Every structure is written in structure tokens, then in C-alpha cells.
Amino acid sequence: MFGYRVPAPDEAMLISGGRRGLGGAPFRVVTGHGKFVIPFFRKTRFLTLSMCESEVTETCVTRQGIALHVRAVIAFKVGNDHESIINAGQRFLSDQEQMSVLTGRIFAGHLRAIIGSMTVEEIVTERQKLAAEVLDTSKTEMAKIGLIVDSLQIQSIDDGDAGYIDAMSAPHKAAIQRQAQIAQAQATQASVEAEQAAARKQAEYARQTAIVKAEYSAEVDRAQAQAAQAGPLAQAHAQQEVLAAQTELAQRQAKLRQQQLVAEIVKPAEAEAERVRVLAAAEAQRMKIQAEAAASYDRVALDRMLIDQLPQIVKEAAGGLAGANVNVLNGADGLGEIAAGLVSQGLTILDSVRQNLNSQDATDSRRPEEPSASGLLQLHSGKEKKSDDGPVDVD
């Protein structure tokens, strides 16, 4: 739009020709926004707010009287506040390049003053301290002209042909050289040790390779020997198996023969022995039965003989009474009683004979003093005969 002006982000717009600015300034300051400016009646100018650079190369004398050539770089700009812009605009608006020249001169003076109060050693070893002191001493002066310093860098310090800095650095150089030599020696030693280690590893590798080759060769030899012995070993193993099979067959045949012998000889012999034992037991049982039968037959025969002789015994007893002086009472009844008594006496004798025979069978022997059945008959007969000498009273 006609008459409307806008400053760049790194510029300040200065409007003159109208009302005065802040603090009685001959212009108004506009930053960050646009402003309507009446043409022909107002005039606008722009002041840069961007970073500027100034290089300082100065020969300074130290406290020790040694001249040093110092090279420094200053980074500065116009301050962002209205006061700084007004101060810088009043001084540099028509020729803004003068800001770098003036700044370099200001810092050159402060740099000479600060270096003059320090030694070479301090300057060389404490460059940051030097820069901080220069910035601190120039701050007030730079603010008066509306400038602020962002940084100050000491780029180089040189004593020319004096050789002081070189002499000062000689011990350090010597130490560095010594350290370098030591480092070189250590590196050489490490290299030698590495070579020796590599040689040892190569030797170890060669030894292991030889061992492996020897083991492989021995294994091949063993395999060949085993292959050469495989045939005879297999044949011997086969013969051994044949012998084992033959031995097992012989054992089986012997066992079978033993079983056959048992079946053909032992079993028949045991059967024959059992048969003989059974026959012997049967024969013994038969003989026992026959003996018992014979003994029973003898008793039956004896009983039969006694029964057959019983009438004769009674007769003999009765005959013995023929010549006896017997007084028979009760007539015929008394005589019948006498006859009955004789018969009863004969039966008693028969029972006695039977008991004697049974006792003889139990002991299987007969005592000489024991009378036989005929003896008993004779004994009883004799007793009856003795009764002929006298009278017999029969109740």
C-alpha cells in the first residue's frame, strides 16, 4: 500500500520528520511491525540489527616488555532496545560500515591495556581469561554507542623473532618429544611383541598342523591295518561261531542222550523196582493172609477134634464112676444131675483148651511146661481115674 512501510526482521525502521521519538530522539523507532508513513512529509531509514564482525590485529607489549602480535575477532551487533537503536542510529545510520572500524579500534585499545598487565605465560595459557577481561572493560563503552559484543576470540599470539614463546614451549616440546619417543619405543616394542606373538602363533599353528597330520596319518594306518586284518578276523570269528554252535549242538545232543538214557534205563528200572516192591508187598500180604488162615484152620480143626472127643471124654468120666461108691440121692433125678455135671465139666475143659490155644497164637511160642490139648485131656482123665479109689459125693 502506498505510504505503508514494514522493516525486515533484522532491521529497525527510523521515521523522521514528524513527532519526536522516545526520550526526545529526533526520530521514531519501529521494529517488528509496519507503519503508515506520509510521503514527502516523513522520511524513513533502516538500521541493520544483524551480526557484524570486526577483526583486530595489534602489536601489544606484555608486562615483561615482550612485544606480541595478537589477532582477534569480535562479533557484535546493535542492541535490540530502543535506546541502543537510537544511539547507534545517531552515530552510524549514514555510514553503517563505521561500526566495524570503530569497534576494532575500541577493542584494540582495550586489548593493549589488558595485555600490558599480563605476562606471556598468562596470555598464552589463559586466552579465555584475556578475552573475558577485554569484554568486561569494553562493555560500558560499547553500550554508549548502542553496540553489544556477543563474543571475542583470540585467534593467534606471536612474538615474532623474539623466540620467547618457542623457548617457553621448549620444555613442553622436549617432554612431548620424550613422550613421543617413549610412545615410539613402546609402539616399536609392541610391534616386536606383536611380531613375536604372531611368530609364536604361526609356530603353534604349524605344530598343531603337524600333529593333526600325524594323527590323520596314524588313523589312516590304523584303518589300513584294520582293513588288512578284517579278513582273518572275520574268518576267525566265523570259526569261533562255528565252534560255539558245534559245542552247543554237542551239549544238546548229550542232554538229549541223557534224557534218552533216563527214559530207556532209569525209568524202566524204577518201574521194575516199583513192580517188585508192589509184588513183594502183595506176596507178604498174601502170606500173612495164608498164615492167618492156617492159624484159623488149626483152631477150627482143634475145636472139631475136641468136639469129636467130647463124647469119649464124657464116656471116660462116666466110666470112672462105674466102680466108684456113689450114693445117688433122689433116684433118677440125681443120676441125671450127675450126668449133666459131667457134660458141663467137659465143656469147661473145652473152653480152657481154646483159651490156651489163643494165648499161644499171641506169643507165637508154646512153653514146654504148658500141656497140650491131648495132655489136658489126659490130665482130666487121670483126675477122673483117681476118683475111682474112693467115693465121690455129688451134690
Tab-separated table of C-alpha atoms in Angstrom:
chain	number	residue	atom	x	y	z
A	1	MET	CA	0.000	0.000	0.000
A	2	PHE	CA	1.251	3.437	-0.828
A	3	GLY	CA	2.950	5.031	2.200
A	4	TYR	CA	2.886	1.853	4.377
A	5	ARG	CA	6.417	0.671	5.257
A	6	VAL	CA	7.487	-2.524	7.012
A	7	PRO	CA	11.058	-3.177	8.303
A	8	ALA	CA	12.850	-6.502	7.798
A	9	PRO	CA	13.183	-8.865	10.787
A	10	ASP	CA	16.840	-7.835	11.300
A	11	GLU	CA	16.254	-4.121	10.750
A	12	ALA	CA	14.929	-1.160	12.687
A	13	MET	CA	12.864	1.460	10.810
A	14	LEU	CA	13.668	5.040	11.774
A	15	ILE	CA	10.971	7.634	10.873
A	16	SER	CA	11.915	11.279	10.957
A	17	GLY	CA	10.047	14.496	10.053
A	18	GLY	CA	7.180	14.259	12.469
A	19	ARG	CA	6.839	13.988	16.156
A	20	ARG	CA	9.959	13.227	18.074
A	21	GLY	CA	10.600	9.789	19.315
A	22	LEU	CA	11.030	8.337	22.762
A	23	GLY	CA	13.256	10.369	25.067
A	24	GLY	CA	13.476	13.308	22.790
A	25	ALA	CA	15.046	11.316	19.956
A	26	PRO	CA	14.972	13.016	16.528
A	27	PHE	CA	13.115	10.018	15.056
A	28	ARG	CA	10.756	7.271	15.961
A	29	VAL	CA	11.872	3.628	16.058
A	30	VAL	CA	9.680	0.877	14.601
A	31	THR	CA	10.701	-2.835	14.830
A	32	GLY	CA	8.718	-5.973	14.183
A	33	HIS	CA	5.669	-4.347	12.509
A	34	GLY	CA	4.687	-1.933	9.728
A	35	LYS	CA	3.866	1.733	9.896
A	36	PHE	CA	1.971	4.170	7.620
A	37	VAL	CA	4.357	6.907	6.563
A	38	ILE	CA	3.082	10.123	4.912
A	39	PRO	CA	5.023	10.659	1.760
A	40	PHE	CA	7.039	13.840	1.317
A	41	PHE	CA	6.383	14.783	4.919
A	42	ARG	CA	8.082	11.841	6.582
A	43	LYS	CA	11.377	10.118	5.833
A	44	THR	CA	12.220	6.532	6.690
A	45	ARG	CA	15.684	4.993	7.053
A	46	PHE	CA	16.645	1.430	8.071
A	47	LEU	CA	19.378	0.415	10.589
A	48	THR	CA	20.663	-3.144	10.468
A	49	LEU	CA	20.322	-5.270	13.606
A	50	SER	CA	22.192	-8.247	12.191
A	51	MET	CA	25.509	-9.652	13.455
A	52	CYS	CA	28.636	-7.785	12.392
A	53	GLU	CA	32.279	-8.796	12.569
A	54	SER	CA	35.424	-6.835	13.228
A	55	GLU	CA	38.976	-8.158	13.046
A	56	VAL	CA	41.720	-6.701	15.226
A	57	THR	CA	45.441	-7.188	14.549
A	58	GLU	CA	47.538	-5.347	17.118
A	59	THR	CA	51.051	-5.412	18.478
A	60	CYS	CA	50.887	-5.375	22.260
A	61	VAL	CA	53.637	-5.248	24.854
A	62	THR	CA	53.323	-7.527	27.876
A	63	ARG	CA	54.214	-6.754	31.432
A	64	GLN	CA	57.585	-8.395	30.764
A	65	GLY	CA	58.283	-5.980	27.908
A	66	ILE	CA	57.879	-8.583	25.187
A	67	ALA	CA	56.061	-7.479	22.071
A	68	LEU	CA	53.314	-9.799	20.959
A	69	HIS	CA	51.365	-9.738	17.757
A	70	VAL	CA	47.767	-10.509	18.663
A	71	ARG	CA	44.999	-11.254	16.249
A	72	ALA	CA	41.389	-11.242	17.488
A	73	VAL	CA	37.884	-11.360	16.024
A	74	ILE	CA	34.936	-9.520	17.580
A	75	ALA	CA	31.289	-10.402	16.870
A	76	PHE	CA	28.938	-7.529	17.699
A	77	LYS	CA	25.541	-6.030	16.782
A	78	VAL	CA	23.221	-3.144	17.560
A	79	GLY	CA	21.247	-3.682	20.732
A	80	ASN	CA	17.543	-4.620	20.448
A	81	ASP	CA	16.289	-1.989	22.877
A	82	HIS	CA	15.176	1.479	21.662
A	83	GLU	CA	17.952	3.259	23.491
A	84	SER	CA	20.686	1.208	21.779
A	85	ILE	CA	18.987	1.648	18.403
A	86	ILE	CA	18.743	5.420	18.915
A	87	ASN	CA	22.421	5.647	19.994
A	88	ALA	CA	23.625	3.535	17.050
A	89	GLY	CA	21.310	5.331	14.592
A	90	GLN	CA	22.596	8.739	15.577
A	91	ARG	CA	26.208	7.537	15.119
A	92	PHE	CA	26.191	5.044	12.248
A	93	LEU	CA	22.928	5.462	10.292
A	94	SER	CA	24.555	7.411	7.439
A	95	ASP	CA	27.635	5.091	7.352
A	96	GLN	CA	26.963	1.776	8.969
A	97	GLU	CA	30.352	0.339	7.920
A	98	GLN	CA	31.950	2.575	10.522
A	99	MET	CA	30.581	0.308	13.247
A	100	SER	CA	33.210	-2.362	12.442
A	101	VAL	CA	36.034	0.154	12.196
A	102	LEU	CA	35.155	1.869	15.440
A	103	THR	CA	34.596	-1.400	17.250
A	104	GLY	CA	38.022	-2.670	16.107
A	105	ARG	CA	39.719	0.444	17.354
A	106	ILE	CA	37.947	0.317	20.702
A	107	PHE	CA	38.922	-3.316	21.244
A	108	ALA	CA	42.479	-2.714	20.075
A	109	GLY	CA	42.923	-0.134	22.798
A	110	HIS	CA	41.429	-2.360	25.498
A	111	LEU	CA	43.441	-5.313	24.220
A	112	ARG	CA	46.706	-3.382	24.562
A	113	ALA	CA	45.755	-2.311	28.048
A	114	ILE	CA	44.850	-5.807	29.227
A	115	ILE	CA	47.897	-7.478	27.619
A	116	GLY	CA	50.160	-4.872	29.172
A	117	SER	CA	49.074	-6.078	32.600
A	118	MET	CA	49.720	-9.788	31.897
A	119	THR	CA	52.748	-11.999	31.270
A	120	VAL	CA	53.375	-14.041	28.162
A	121	GLU	CA	52.703	-17.236	30.063
A	122	GLU	CA	49.342	-15.948	31.260
A	123	ILE	CA	48.412	-14.704	27.824
A	124	VAL	CA	49.387	-17.970	26.161
A	125	THR	CA	47.870	-20.282	28.730
A	126	GLU	CA	44.835	-18.184	29.690
A	127	ARG	CA	43.437	-16.856	26.459
A	128	GLN	CA	39.860	-17.165	27.662
A	129	LYS	CA	40.677	-15.025	30.684
A	130	LEU	CA	42.174	-12.379	28.388
A	131	ALA	CA	39.052	-12.323	26.226
A	132	ALA	CA	36.758	-12.087	29.254
A	133	GLU	CA	38.688	-9.119	30.688
A	134	VAL	CA	38.667	-7.291	27.336
A	135	LEU	CA	34.899	-7.818	27.014
A	136	ASP	CA	34.289	-6.655	30.543
A	137	THR	CA	36.290	-3.441	30.165
A	138	SER	CA	34.758	-2.557	26.764
A	139	LYS	CA	31.159	-3.261	27.671
A	140	THR	CA	30.372	0.192	29.010
A	141	GLU	CA	31.997	1.984	26.133
A	142	MET	CA	30.286	-0.205	23.550
A	143	ALA	CA	26.899	0.400	25.195
A	144	LYS	CA	27.331	4.136	24.771
A	145	ILE	CA	27.413	3.786	21.028
A	146	GLY	CA	24.488	1.335	21.044
A	147	LEU	CA	26.526	-1.852	20.345
A	148	ILE	CA	26.749	-5.136	22.256
A	149	VAL	CA	29.513	-7.756	21.838
A	150	ASP	CA	28.478	-11.352	21.511
A	151	SER	CA	31.970	-12.881	21.545
A	152	LEU	CA	35.679	-12.160	21.381
A	153	GLN	CA	38.055	-14.808	20.070
A	154	ILE	CA	41.881	-14.530	20.354
A	155	GLN	CA	42.935	-16.277	17.177
A	156	SER	CA	46.703	-16.027	17.368
A	157	ILE	CA	49.550	-14.748	19.564
A	158	ASP	CA	53.019	-14.404	18.074
A	159	ASP	CA	56.223	-12.915	19.492
A	160	GLY	CA	57.878	-12.573	16.107
A	161	ASP	CA	61.622	-13.200	16.190
A	162	ALA	CA	61.944	-12.958	19.959
A	163	GLY	CA	61.639	-16.686	20.347
A	164	TYR	CA	60.203	-16.327	23.848
A	165	ILE	CA	57.152	-18.417	23.154
A	166	ASP	CA	59.293	-21.034	21.478
A	167	ALA	CA	61.672	-21.070	24.438
A	168	MET	CA	58.740	-21.254	26.777
A	169	SER	CA	57.397	-24.170	24.883
A	170	ALA	CA	60.799	-25.879	24.623
A	171	PRO	CA	60.371	-27.935	27.843
A	172	HIS	CA	56.967	-28.908	26.714
A	173	LYS	CA	58.321	-29.707	23.318
A	174	ALA	CA	61.075	-31.765	24.898
A	175	ALA	CA	58.575	-33.536	27.111
A	176	ILE	CA	56.354	-34.058	24.158
A	177	GLN	CA	59.302	-35.309	22.130
A	178	ARG	CA	60.310	-37.555	25.010
A	179	GLN	CA	56.794	-38.810	25.299
A	180	ALA	CA	56.753	-39.211	21.563
A	181	GLN	CA	59.980	-41.193	21.700
A	182	ILE	CA	58.656	-43.265	24.555
A	183	ALA	CA	55.459	-43.786	22.668
A	184	GLN	CA	57.514	-44.682	19.599
A	185	ALA	CA	59.622	-47.094	21.637
A	186	GLN	CA	56.527	-48.575	23.157
A	187	ALA	CA	54.973	-48.805	19.752
A	188	THR	CA	58.148	-50.468	18.444
A	189	GLN	CA	58.194	-52.844	21.408
A	190	ALA	CA	54.542	-53.558	20.930
A	191	SER	CA	55.211	-54.142	17.257
A	192	VAL	CA	58.068	-56.517	18.085
A	193	GLU	CA	55.946	-58.283	20.654
A	194	ALA	CA	53.135	-58.493	18.155
A	195	GLU	CA	55.547	-59.929	15.602
A	196	GLN	CA	56.866	-62.402	18.178
A	197	ALA	CA	53.324	-63.320	19.159
A	198	ALA	CA	52.456	-63.722	15.507
A	199	ALA	CA	55.569	-65.889	15.033
A	200	ARG	CA	54.614	-67.981	18.080
A	201	LYS	CA	51.098	-68.344	16.764
A	202	GLN	CA	52.451	-69.379	13.392
A	203	ALA	CA	54.765	-71.889	15.059
A	204	GLU	CA	51.908	-73.155	17.232
A	205	TYR	CA	49.711	-73.404	14.167
A	206	ALA	CA	52.445	-75.287	12.331
A	207	ARG	CA	52.892	-77.619	15.328
A	208	GLN	CA	49.175	-78.262	15.588
A	209	THR	CA	49.029	-78.799	11.841
A	210	ALA	CA	51.863	-81.320	12.064
A	211	ILE	CA	50.157	-83.062	14.992
A	212	VAL	CA	46.879	-83.205	13.127
A	213	LYS	CA	48.620	-84.540	10.050
A	214	ALA	CA	50.396	-87.154	12.167
A	215	GLU	CA	47.111	-88.127	13.813
A	216	TYR	CA	45.441	-88.358	10.417
A	217	SER	CA	48.333	-90.464	9.122
A	218	ALA	CA	48.193	-92.734	12.190
A	219	GLU	CA	44.433	-93.043	11.827
A	220	VAL	CA	44.843	-93.943	8.156
A	221	ASP	CA	47.478	-96.532	9.081
A	222	ARG	CA	45.201	-98.000	11.743
A	223	ALA	CA	42.330	-98.107	9.276
A	224	GLN	CA	44.513	-99.845	6.713
A	225	ALA	CA	45.775	-102.312	9.320
A	226	GLN	CA	42.227	-102.982	10.463
A	227	ALA	CA	41.161	-103.428	6.856
A	228	ALA	CA	44.055	-105.858	6.325
A	229	GLN	CA	43.097	-107.790	9.465
A	230	ALA	CA	39.398	-107.690	8.729
A	231	GLY	CA	39.502	-110.834	6.576
A	232	PRO	CA	41.401	-113.073	9.036
A	233	LEU	CA	39.467	-111.655	11.944
A	234	ALA	CA	36.178	-112.311	10.187
A	235	GLN	CA	37.295	-115.852	9.358
A	236	ALA	CA	38.424	-116.468	12.939
A	237	HIS	CA	35.194	-115.008	14.227
A	238	ALA	CA	33.233	-117.256	11.873
A	239	GLN	CA	35.236	-120.308	13.042
A	240	GLN	CA	34.644	-119.291	16.624
A	241	GLU	CA	30.930	-119.062	15.939
A	242	VAL	CA	31.048	-122.491	14.223
A	243	LEU	CA	32.857	-123.970	17.253
A	244	ALA	CA	30.358	-122.362	19.577
A	245	ALA	CA	27.490	-123.747	17.500
A	246	GLN	CA	29.117	-127.200	17.460
A	247	THR	CA	29.678	-127.040	21.211
A	248	GLU	CA	26.085	-126.035	21.770
A	249	LEU	CA	24.942	-128.852	19.460
A	250	ALA	CA	27.109	-131.370	21.345
A	251	GLN	CA	25.696	-130.166	24.649
A	252	ARG	CA	22.191	-130.508	23.305
A	253	GLN	CA	22.983	-133.994	21.970
A	254	ALA	CA	24.479	-135.010	25.324
A	255	LYS	CA	21.441	-133.654	27.110
A	256	LEU	CA	19.160	-135.493	24.683
A	257	ARG	CA	21.206	-138.705	25.156
A	258	GLN	CA	20.944	-138.289	28.910
A	259	GLN	CA	17.196	-137.894	28.579
A	260	GLN	CA	17.095	-140.980	26.351
A	261	LEU	CA	19.131	-142.980	28.901
A	262	VAL	CA	16.799	-141.847	31.628
A	263	ALA	CA	13.808	-142.852	29.512
A	264	GLU	CA	15.347	-146.172	28.396
A	265	ILE	CA	17.137	-147.363	31.582
A	266	VAL	CA	16.368	-145.320	34.687
A	267	LYS	CA	12.632	-145.087	34.203
A	268	PRO	CA	12.200	-148.796	33.334
A	269	ALA	CA	14.443	-149.761	36.286
A	270	GLU	CA	12.408	-147.534	38.600
A	271	ALA	CA	9.207	-149.052	37.176
A	272	GLU	CA	10.595	-152.575	37.648
A	273	ALA	CA	11.673	-151.765	41.216
A	274	GLU	CA	8.224	-150.379	41.907
A	275	ARG	CA	6.665	-153.502	40.380
A	276	VAL	CA	8.878	-155.778	42.510
A	277	ARG	CA	8.059	-153.748	45.595
A	278	VAL	CA	4.364	-153.953	44.865
A	279	LEU	CA	4.636	-157.716	44.178
A	280	ALA	CA	6.655	-158.216	47.369
A	281	ALA	CA	4.083	-156.299	49.369
A	282	ALA	CA	1.323	-158.290	47.756
A	283	GLU	CA	3.171	-161.540	48.438
A	284	ALA	CA	3.757	-160.551	52.054
A	285	GLN	CA	0.098	-159.657	52.382
A	286	ARG	CA	-0.836	-162.986	50.796
A	287	MET	CA	1.445	-164.931	53.118
A	288	LYS	CA	0.066	-163.039	56.096
A	289	ILE	CA	-3.439	-163.861	54.971
A	290	GLN	CA	-2.441	-167.507	54.438
A	291	ALA	CA	-0.788	-167.654	57.886
A	292	GLU	CA	-3.862	-166.183	59.479
A	293	ALA	CA	-5.995	-168.623	57.514
A	294	ALA	CA	-3.770	-171.545	58.545
A	295	ALA	CA	-3.917	-170.482	62.176
A	296	SER	CA	-7.659	-170.150	61.929
A	297	TYR	CA	-7.852	-173.598	60.295
A	298	ASP	CA	-5.798	-175.161	63.120
A	299	ARG	CA	-8.177	-173.738	65.699
A	300	VAL	CA	-11.159	-174.971	63.783
A	301	ALA	CA	-9.562	-178.415	63.472
A	302	LEU	CA	-8.766	-178.467	67.187
A	303	ASP	CA	-12.260	-177.421	68.044
A	304	ARG	CA	-13.560	-180.106	65.782
A	305	MET	CA	-11.270	-182.669	67.402
A	306	LEU	CA	-12.363	-181.603	70.859
A	307	ILE	CA	-15.949	-181.812	69.801
A	308	ASP	CA	-15.316	-185.225	68.351
A	309	GLN	CA	-13.546	-186.369	71.551
A	310	LEU	CA	-16.083	-184.785	73.864
A	311	PRO	CA	-18.261	-187.952	73.958
A	312	GLN	CA	-15.181	-190.002	74.683
A	313	ILE	CA	-14.270	-187.631	77.490
A	314	VAL	CA	-17.705	-187.871	78.946
A	315	LYS	CA	-17.588	-191.571	78.465
A	316	GLU	CA	-14.284	-191.860	80.281
A	317	ALA	CA	-15.636	-189.719	83.025
A	318	ALA	CA	-18.663	-191.847	83.281
A	319	GLY	CA	-16.561	-194.985	83.167
A	320	GLY	CA	-14.631	-193.700	86.087
A	321	LEU	CA	-17.767	-193.604	88.074
A	322	ALA	CA	-18.605	-197.198	87.394
A	323	GLY	CA	-16.539	-198.668	90.179
A	324	ALA	CA	-16.995	-195.717	92.476
A	325	ASN	CA	-19.006	-195.855	95.610
A	326	VAL	CA	-21.610	-193.283	94.660
A	327	ASN	CA	-24.675	-192.716	96.661
A	328	VAL	CA	-27.293	-191.413	94.362
A	329	LEU	CA	-29.945	-189.476	96.029
A	330	ASN	CA	-33.187	-188.532	94.557
A	331	GLY	CA	-33.237	-191.586	92.321
A	332	ALA	CA	-33.279	-190.949	88.653
A	333	ASP	CA	-33.132	-187.162	89.065
A	334	GLY	CA	-29.938	-187.402	91.000
A	335	LEU	CA	-28.358	-189.509	88.333
A	336	GLY	CA	-29.398	-187.034	85.644
A	337	GLU	CA	-27.806	-184.255	87.596
A	338	ILE	CA	-24.560	-186.214	87.772
A	339	ALA	CA	-24.629	-186.743	84.009
A	340	ALA	CA	-25.337	-183.070	83.387
A	341	GLY	CA	-22.464	-182.125	85.615
A	342	LEU	CA	-20.151	-184.295	83.608
A	343	VAL	CA	-21.215	-182.717	80.379
A	344	SER	CA	-20.778	-179.239	81.859
A	345	GLN	CA	-17.340	-180.190	83.051
A	346	GLY	CA	-16.391	-181.356	79.570
A	347	LEU	CA	-17.498	-178.040	78.065
A	348	THR	CA	-15.444	-176.126	80.648
A	349	ILE	CA	-12.411	-178.149	79.688
A	350	LEU	CA	-13.050	-177.342	76.028
A	351	ASP	CA	-13.168	-173.599	76.744
A	352	SER	CA	-9.948	-173.777	78.719
A	353	VAL	CA	-8.228	-175.517	75.812
A	354	ARG	CA	-9.402	-172.816	73.403
A	355	GLN	CA	-8.096	-170.010	75.658
A	356	ASN	CA	-4.699	-171.693	75.890
A	357	LEU	CA	-4.570	-172.008	72.110
A	358	ASN	CA	-5.374	-168.284	71.693
A	359	SER	CA	-2.604	-167.270	74.144
A	360	GLN	CA	-0.145	-169.477	72.285
A	361	ASP	CA	-1.023	-167.788	68.979
A	362	ALA	CA	-0.414	-164.361	70.548
A	363	THR	CA	3.111	-165.235	71.750
A	364	ASP	CA	3.888	-167.477	68.691
A	365	SER	CA	5.577	-169.972	71.021
A	366	ARG	CA	4.405	-172.597	73.350
A	367	ARG	CA	6.096	-173.210	76.704
A	368	PRO	CA	7.269	-176.811	77.403
A	369	GLU	CA	5.563	-176.835	80.738
A	370	GLU	CA	2.222	-175.887	79.193
A	371	PRO	CA	0.283	-179.075	78.405
A	372	SER	CA	-1.122	-179.652	75.001
A	373	ALA	CA	-4.734	-180.342	74.223
A	374	SER	CA	-4.181	-184.131	74.489
A	375	GLY	CA	-2.246	-183.562	77.719
A	376	LEU	CA	-5.135	-181.612	79.129
A	377	LEU	CA	-7.400	-184.443	78.129
A	378	GLN	CA	-5.129	-186.946	79.787
A	379	LEU	CA	-4.890	-184.682	82.890
A	380	HIS	CA	-8.581	-184.533	83.217
A	381	SER	CA	-8.804	-188.236	82.510
A	382	GLY	CA	-6.266	-189.034	85.212
A	383	LYS	CA	-8.104	-186.927	87.715
A	384	GLU	CA	-11.214	-188.788	86.942
A	385	LYS	CA	-9.424	-192.088	87.358
A	386	LYS	CA	-8.126	-191.088	90.769
A	387	SER	CA	-11.604	-190.644	91.862
A	388	ASP	CA	-12.087	-194.391	91.458
A	389	ASP	CA	-10.161	-195.060	94.675
A	390	GLY	CA	-12.766	-193.525	96.852
A	391	PRO	CA	-16.337	-192.488	96.929
A	392	VAL	CA	-17.400	-189.271	95.201
A	393	ASP	CA	-20.069	-187.218	96.640
A	394	VAL	CA	-22.084	-185.384	94.142
A	395	ASP	CA	-24.344	-182.697	95.387
